[in-house]
XYZ file of C-alpha atoms in Angstrom:
385
model
C -20.109 7.833 0.817
C -18.458 10.460 -1.382
C -18.429 8.335 -4.504
C -18.854 11.246 -6.941
C -16.016 13.571 -7.899
C -15.473 16.063 -5.119
C -13.122 18.787 -3.981
C -11.954 19.613 -0.488
C -11.494 23.273 0.336
C -11.413 25.886 3.074
C -14.160 28.527 3.269
C -13.280 31.958 4.770
C -16.504 32.295 6.770
C -17.151 28.694 7.680
C -19.103 28.247 10.913
C -17.962 25.267 12.987
C -18.246 23.965 16.499
C -15.153 23.109 18.478
C -14.691 20.003 20.628
C -16.535 21.719 23.523
C -19.487 22.742 21.350
C -18.474 26.408 21.202
C -18.914 28.471 18.066
C -15.605 29.137 16.331
C -14.508 30.208 12.862
C -12.113 29.424 10.066
C -8.394 29.780 10.788
C -8.175 32.582 8.220
C -9.908 34.830 10.760
C -8.089 33.999 13.965
C -8.116 37.693 14.961
C -11.649 37.298 16.216
C -10.553 34.480 18.501
C -8.037 36.816 20.081
C -10.376 39.801 20.365
C -13.791 39.588 22.088
C -14.994 42.727 20.277
C -14.033 41.277 16.875
C -15.820 38.053 17.815
C -19.065 39.864 18.650
C -18.754 41.910 15.435
C -18.358 38.711 13.450
C -21.417 37.159 15.094
C -23.470 40.178 14.029
C -22.086 40.216 10.485
C -22.631 36.496 10.034
C -26.160 36.799 11.478
C -25.465 33.988 13.862
C -28.135 33.247 16.432
C -27.166 34.138 20.006
C -25.207 31.416 21.736
C -24.684 30.569 25.376
C -21.049 29.786 24.665
C -18.609 32.092 26.497
C -16.789 34.723 24.474
C -13.292 33.578 23.398
C -10.321 35.118 25.152
C -6.674 35.455 24.260
C -6.306 31.719 24.886
C -7.976 31.156 21.484
C -10.891 29.415 23.150
C -13.484 30.157 25.777
C -13.865 26.639 27.083
C -11.742 25.362 29.922
C -11.435 21.799 28.699
C -7.886 20.761 27.825
C -8.561 19.962 24.186
C -11.528 22.242 23.469
C -9.493 24.531 21.225
C -8.847 21.729 18.729
C -11.103 21.333 15.741
C -10.924 20.071 12.187
C -12.894 21.474 9.258
C -13.558 19.472 6.104
C -15.695 20.738 3.222
C -16.709 18.393 0.404
C -18.257 19.901 -2.709
C -19.933 17.669 -5.248
C -23.171 16.389 -6.682
C -25.497 13.799 -5.186
C -23.253 13.266 -2.174
C -24.562 11.032 0.578
C -24.298 13.455 3.505
C -25.486 11.040 6.165
C -23.121 8.277 5.060
C -20.193 10.675 4.857
C -20.903 12.037 8.327
C -21.248 8.515 9.726
C -17.931 7.465 8.159
C -16.144 10.517 9.539
C -17.637 9.965 12.991
C -16.012 6.532 13.037
C -12.666 8.347 13.094
C -13.437 9.970 16.450
C -12.070 8.670 19.730
C -14.522 7.155 22.156
C -14.917 8.804 25.566
C -12.823 6.025 27.078
C -10.057 6.435 24.462
C -10.109 10.205 24.892
C -9.747 9.882 28.655
C -6.691 7.669 28.198
C -4.563 10.634 27.145
C -1.388 10.793 25.087
C 0.170 7.629 26.505
C -2.751 5.460 25.386
C -3.109 7.218 22.021
C 0.410 6.260 20.954
C -0.500 2.543 20.980
C -3.674 2.913 18.901
C -3.514 1.601 15.302
C -2.184 4.307 12.999
C -4.112 4.317 9.676
C -1.639 6.831 8.286
C 1.480 4.848 9.038
C 2.048 4.028 5.367
C 1.807 7.735 4.545
C 4.439 8.557 7.185
C 6.748 5.853 5.797
C 6.141 7.108 2.270
C 7.242 10.601 3.210
C 10.306 9.329 5.054
C 11.215 7.230 2.020
C 10.700 10.170 -0.322
C 12.875 12.470 1.754
C 15.537 9.789 2.046
C 15.547 9.327 -1.708
C 14.452 5.666 -1.547
C 11.258 5.612 -3.559
C 9.496 2.699 -5.187
C 6.149 3.076 -6.901
C 3.942 0.062 -6.254
C 0.834 1.116 -8.117
C -1.886 0.033 -5.682
C -5.350 1.384 -5.259
C -3.596 4.709 -4.583
C -3.259 6.331 -8.009
C 0.154 7.779 -7.198
C 1.483 4.502 -5.950
C 2.636 3.340 -2.563
C 6.147 3.828 -1.207
C 8.019 2.524 1.798
C 11.533 2.037 3.066
C 13.744 -0.646 1.566
C 14.312 -3.410 4.093
C 18.085 -3.318 3.686
C 18.086 0.255 5.043
C 16.835 -0.890 8.439
C 18.973 -2.224 11.304
C 19.318 -5.994 11.500
C 17.204 -7.783 14.115
C 17.099 -11.311 15.486
C 15.603 -13.486 12.769
C 12.705 -15.909 13.124
C 14.289 -18.673 11.007
C 10.978 -20.543 10.652
C 9.664 -17.724 8.474
C 12.589 -18.223 6.090
C 11.808 -21.871 5.429
C 11.241 -22.682 1.770
C 7.562 -23.592 1.453
C 6.343 -26.650 -0.429
C 3.284 -26.425 -2.674
C 0.057 -26.914 -0.689
C -2.767 -29.052 -2.062
C -4.585 -26.960 -4.623
C -8.363 -26.983 -4.385
C -9.119 -23.455 -5.565
C -8.870 -23.848 -9.339
C -11.929 -22.264 -10.980
C -12.662 -20.252 -14.097
C -11.213 -17.216 -12.200
C -8.177 -18.881 -10.596
C -5.965 -21.037 -12.817
C -2.921 -23.134 -11.907
C -0.563 -24.277 -14.676
C 2.588 -26.407 -14.732
C 4.190 -24.757 -17.758
C 5.102 -21.072 -18.175
C 3.203 -20.867 -21.454
C 0.021 -21.325 -19.413
C 0.442 -17.790 -18.058
C -1.085 -16.566 -21.335
C -4.513 -17.519 -19.945
C -4.486 -14.287 -17.933
C -5.941 -12.662 -21.079
C -9.193 -14.602 -20.574
C -11.844 -12.169 -19.332
C -12.867 -14.260 -16.325
C -9.365 -15.112 -15.110
C -8.053 -12.974 -12.239
C -4.993 -14.985 -11.200
C -2.700 -17.415 -13.011
C -0.170 -19.377 -10.969
C 2.667 -21.164 -12.693
C 3.635 -23.778 -10.108
C 7.185 -24.880 -10.875
C 8.085 -28.522 -10.336
C 11.170 -27.432 -8.399
C 12.436 -24.146 -7.039
C 15.641 -22.497 -8.265
C 18.681 -23.363 -6.141
C 19.374 -19.712 -5.362
C 16.031 -19.535 -3.505
C 17.318 -22.137 -1.044
C 20.594 -20.234 -0.738
C 18.733 -17.013 0.086
C 16.834 -18.716 2.926
C 19.981 -18.733 5.093
C 19.055 -16.637 8.188
C 22.678 -15.552 8.706
C 22.689 -13.403 5.535
C 23.052 -9.709 6.344
C 20.152 -7.628 4.944
C 22.545 -5.314 3.108
C 23.911 -8.320 1.180
C 20.516 -9.332 -0.204
C 19.762 -8.487 -3.847
C 17.790 -5.274 -4.088
C 17.294 -3.012 -7.120
C 14.802 -1.347 -9.447
C 15.350 -0.909 -13.176
C 13.629 -0.604 -16.559
C 14.607 -3.199 -19.154
C 13.735 -3.948 -22.757
C 11.314 -6.741 -23.555
C 14.087 -8.536 -25.434
C 15.804 -9.441 -22.187
C 17.148 -8.246 -18.859
C 20.228 -10.419 -18.272
C 22.920 -7.817 -18.902
C 21.190 -5.039 -16.945
C 20.267 -7.282 -14.017
C 23.771 -8.729 -13.802
C 25.223 -5.211 -13.728
C 22.843 -4.166 -10.949
C 23.628 -7.223 -8.836
C 27.383 -6.864 -9.225
C 27.194 -3.197 -8.266
C 26.454 -4.192 -4.660
C 29.484 -3.990 -2.397
C 28.638 -7.313 -0.745
C 26.557 -10.124 -2.172
C 24.702 -12.963 -0.470
C 24.945 -15.338 -3.452
C 27.815 -17.179 -5.043
C 28.592 -16.498 -8.686
C 26.780 -19.691 -9.684
C 23.662 -18.730 -7.718
C 23.904 -15.190 -9.046
C 23.908 -16.452 -12.616
C 20.831 -18.547 -11.908
C 19.036 -15.516 -10.424
C 19.929 -13.427 -13.483
C 18.658 -16.186 -15.764
C 15.392 -16.501 -13.822
C 14.661 -12.762 -13.891
C 15.534 -12.621 -17.589
C 13.178 -15.505 -18.379
C 10.304 -13.992 -16.416
C 10.819 -10.581 -18.046
C 10.573 -12.158 -21.503
C 7.438 -14.091 -20.553
C 5.769 -11.048 -18.992
C 6.581 -8.856 -22.006
C 5.234 -11.502 -24.375
C 1.887 -11.906 -22.598
C 1.377 -8.177 -21.979
C 2.818 -7.072 -25.353
C 4.885 -4.453 -23.552
C 8.092 -3.236 -25.208
C 9.713 -2.580 -21.830
C 9.317 -3.948 -18.314
C 9.702 -2.398 -14.881
C 11.735 -4.790 -12.706
C 11.727 -4.447 -8.918
C 13.689 -6.892 -6.804
C 12.682 -5.706 -3.359
C 14.129 -6.403 0.057
C 11.451 -5.760 2.695
C 11.377 -6.239 6.446
C 8.001 -4.623 7.178
C 4.421 -5.591 6.403
C 4.737 -3.742 3.107
C 1.356 -3.633 1.402
C -0.405 -4.930 4.493
C -3.943 -3.855 3.575
C -6.070 -5.983 1.309
C -6.022 -4.249 -2.063
C -6.095 -4.521 -5.831
C -3.218 -3.216 -7.929
C -3.888 -0.198 -10.146
C -2.175 -1.878 -13.088
C -3.470 -4.109 -15.910
C -1.179 -7.024 -14.982
C 1.551 -7.698 -12.448
C 3.921 -10.650 -12.087
C 5.038 -11.558 -8.557
C 7.281 -14.272 -7.202
C 8.921 -14.539 -3.789
C 12.565 -15.595 -3.550
C 12.936 -15.280 0.237
C 10.591 -15.227 3.210
C 6.807 -15.584 3.430
C 4.853 -15.289 0.198
C 2.007 -13.056 -0.943
C -1.497 -13.761 0.385
C -4.625 -13.611 -1.794
C -8.342 -14.336 -1.736
C -10.720 -15.764 -4.317
C -12.578 -13.134 -6.403
C -15.898 -14.383 -4.998
C -14.950 -12.821 -1.636
C -13.144 -9.753 -2.978
C -15.639 -7.133 -1.813
C -15.980 -8.657 1.643
C -12.205 -8.829 2.045
C -11.616 -5.270 0.803
C -13.978 -4.065 3.498
C -11.786 -5.853 6.063
C -8.816 -3.649 5.065
C -6.133 -4.652 7.599
C -7.995 -7.528 9.258
C -6.991 -11.152 8.765
C -9.303 -13.181 6.533
C -10.369 -16.784 6.959
C -10.578 -16.912 3.166
C -6.887 -16.061 2.680
C -4.537 -18.312 0.726
C -0.783 -18.008 0.349
C 1.463 -18.489 -2.631
C 4.591 -20.622 -2.142
C 8.189 -20.454 -3.350
C 7.366 -22.702 -6.302
C 4.866 -20.139 -7.594
C 5.168 -17.463 -10.238
C 1.902 -15.518 -10.037
C 0.457 -13.306 -12.753
C -2.148 -10.990 -11.229
C -4.851 -9.148 -13.080
C -5.177 -5.662 -11.589
C -8.053 -3.205 -11.546
C -6.323 -0.970 -14.095
C -5.770 2.767 -13.841
C -7.837 4.334 -11.065
C -8.956 7.952 -10.811
C -9.636 9.837 -7.592
C -13.223 9.225 -6.576
C -13.589 5.808 -8.212
C -15.623 3.320 -6.250
C -13.415 0.915 -4.323
C -15.636 -2.119 -4.761
C -16.916 -3.805 -7.890
C -13.740 -3.719 -9.986
C -12.156 -6.932 -11.270
C -8.628 -7.635 -10.085
C -7.199 -10.135 -7.622
C -7.319 -8.951 -3.994
C -4.103 -9.620 -2.093
C -1.689 -8.316 0.542
C 1.842 -8.759 1.846
C 2.382 -11.264 4.668
C 2.767 -9.965 8.236
C 6.474 -10.079 9.087
C 7.166 -6.835 10.901
C 9.194 -7.409 14.078
C 10.246 -10.924 13.021
C 13.674 -9.829 11.786
C 12.931 -11.472 8.429
C 13.780 -9.687 5.185
C 11.714 -10.833 2.233
C 13.077 -10.738 -1.318
C 10.288 -10.325 -3.863
C 10.414 -9.899 -7.636
C 7.724 -7.635 -9.131
C 7.310 -7.023 -12.866
C 5.067 -4.265 -14.247
C 4.239 -2.555 -17.493
C 6.031 0.791 -17.113
C 3.995 3.920 -16.361
C 4.976 7.466 -17.269
C 6.463 8.107 -13.817
C 8.989 5.341 -14.437
C 10.568 7.526 -17.093
C 10.808 10.713 -14.998
């Protein structure tokens, strides 16, 4: 609705109605809400038509309703804005009469669209930040799974998944049986390349053990040179006090990450690579989205794998946001996926119509499962800060 560039601001003499329909003013002039004489003076100065609303008292509001003193003011300034569409979208955020009557107890169980933002702030304050580069230009952050208390584990979700029959191969979705096939991501039409390995690494099976403590799972973030990551990755893994893998399995993990880093750097022509080996026990990137990066390599070493939809249903699925999709497909533990993203995104860009594979993290919150996912990116400037 507000697809053009816009700014949000506060206006000193903004006229608004509160929840009870009474005339109130901007918070910068709260004196007039405390003083009936100041209120009447303001009405005269602002040339406001007479109103039947009672004069405010020292309670900051004239109405007797419990929540009538609560109001939110949003001003959008721009060109060719669709006022009606913007108002309709904002009205969807309001509680229904039934939801309003439910009170605080019922409100706490409503879906929280800002939950990711709360987690991001907690993660930032705790010093555990990881920039995921989604359709939020500044990235998306959440707590590392190993920082959370251990829960009972649903062992079925840790089962190593076999490759499903593949019937989705098109000019936009390509499946290859050799890593060199990942180079096809450079084709304009291709949105997703999946290298389906004939067999999974042995350390993936080792990581599926439900008895492994979350704090023992591999978990790190580092920048490495395109010439290889083995030495840096090995150092990061051995820096953990406790480790879930044997030395043999650890060496295989190091070798796998190193190989994928070299492949990713070759196809993207990047001189360095951002490596994130994440341990997650929440729904992570649970909304359907496109990554704000040119390319991203993803493979899952433990737990359920990333879900995706065909580009032909991208717009429909993006509109679903958090809803499940009958068009969803899941990667498996044999898969190394190279995603094409939507590229850098500026504030105000249209959400729909961009190329880039639409995907999300699997729903695991509350299952006790900790996923281990490898993500490779071309570094952005914030990686060097």
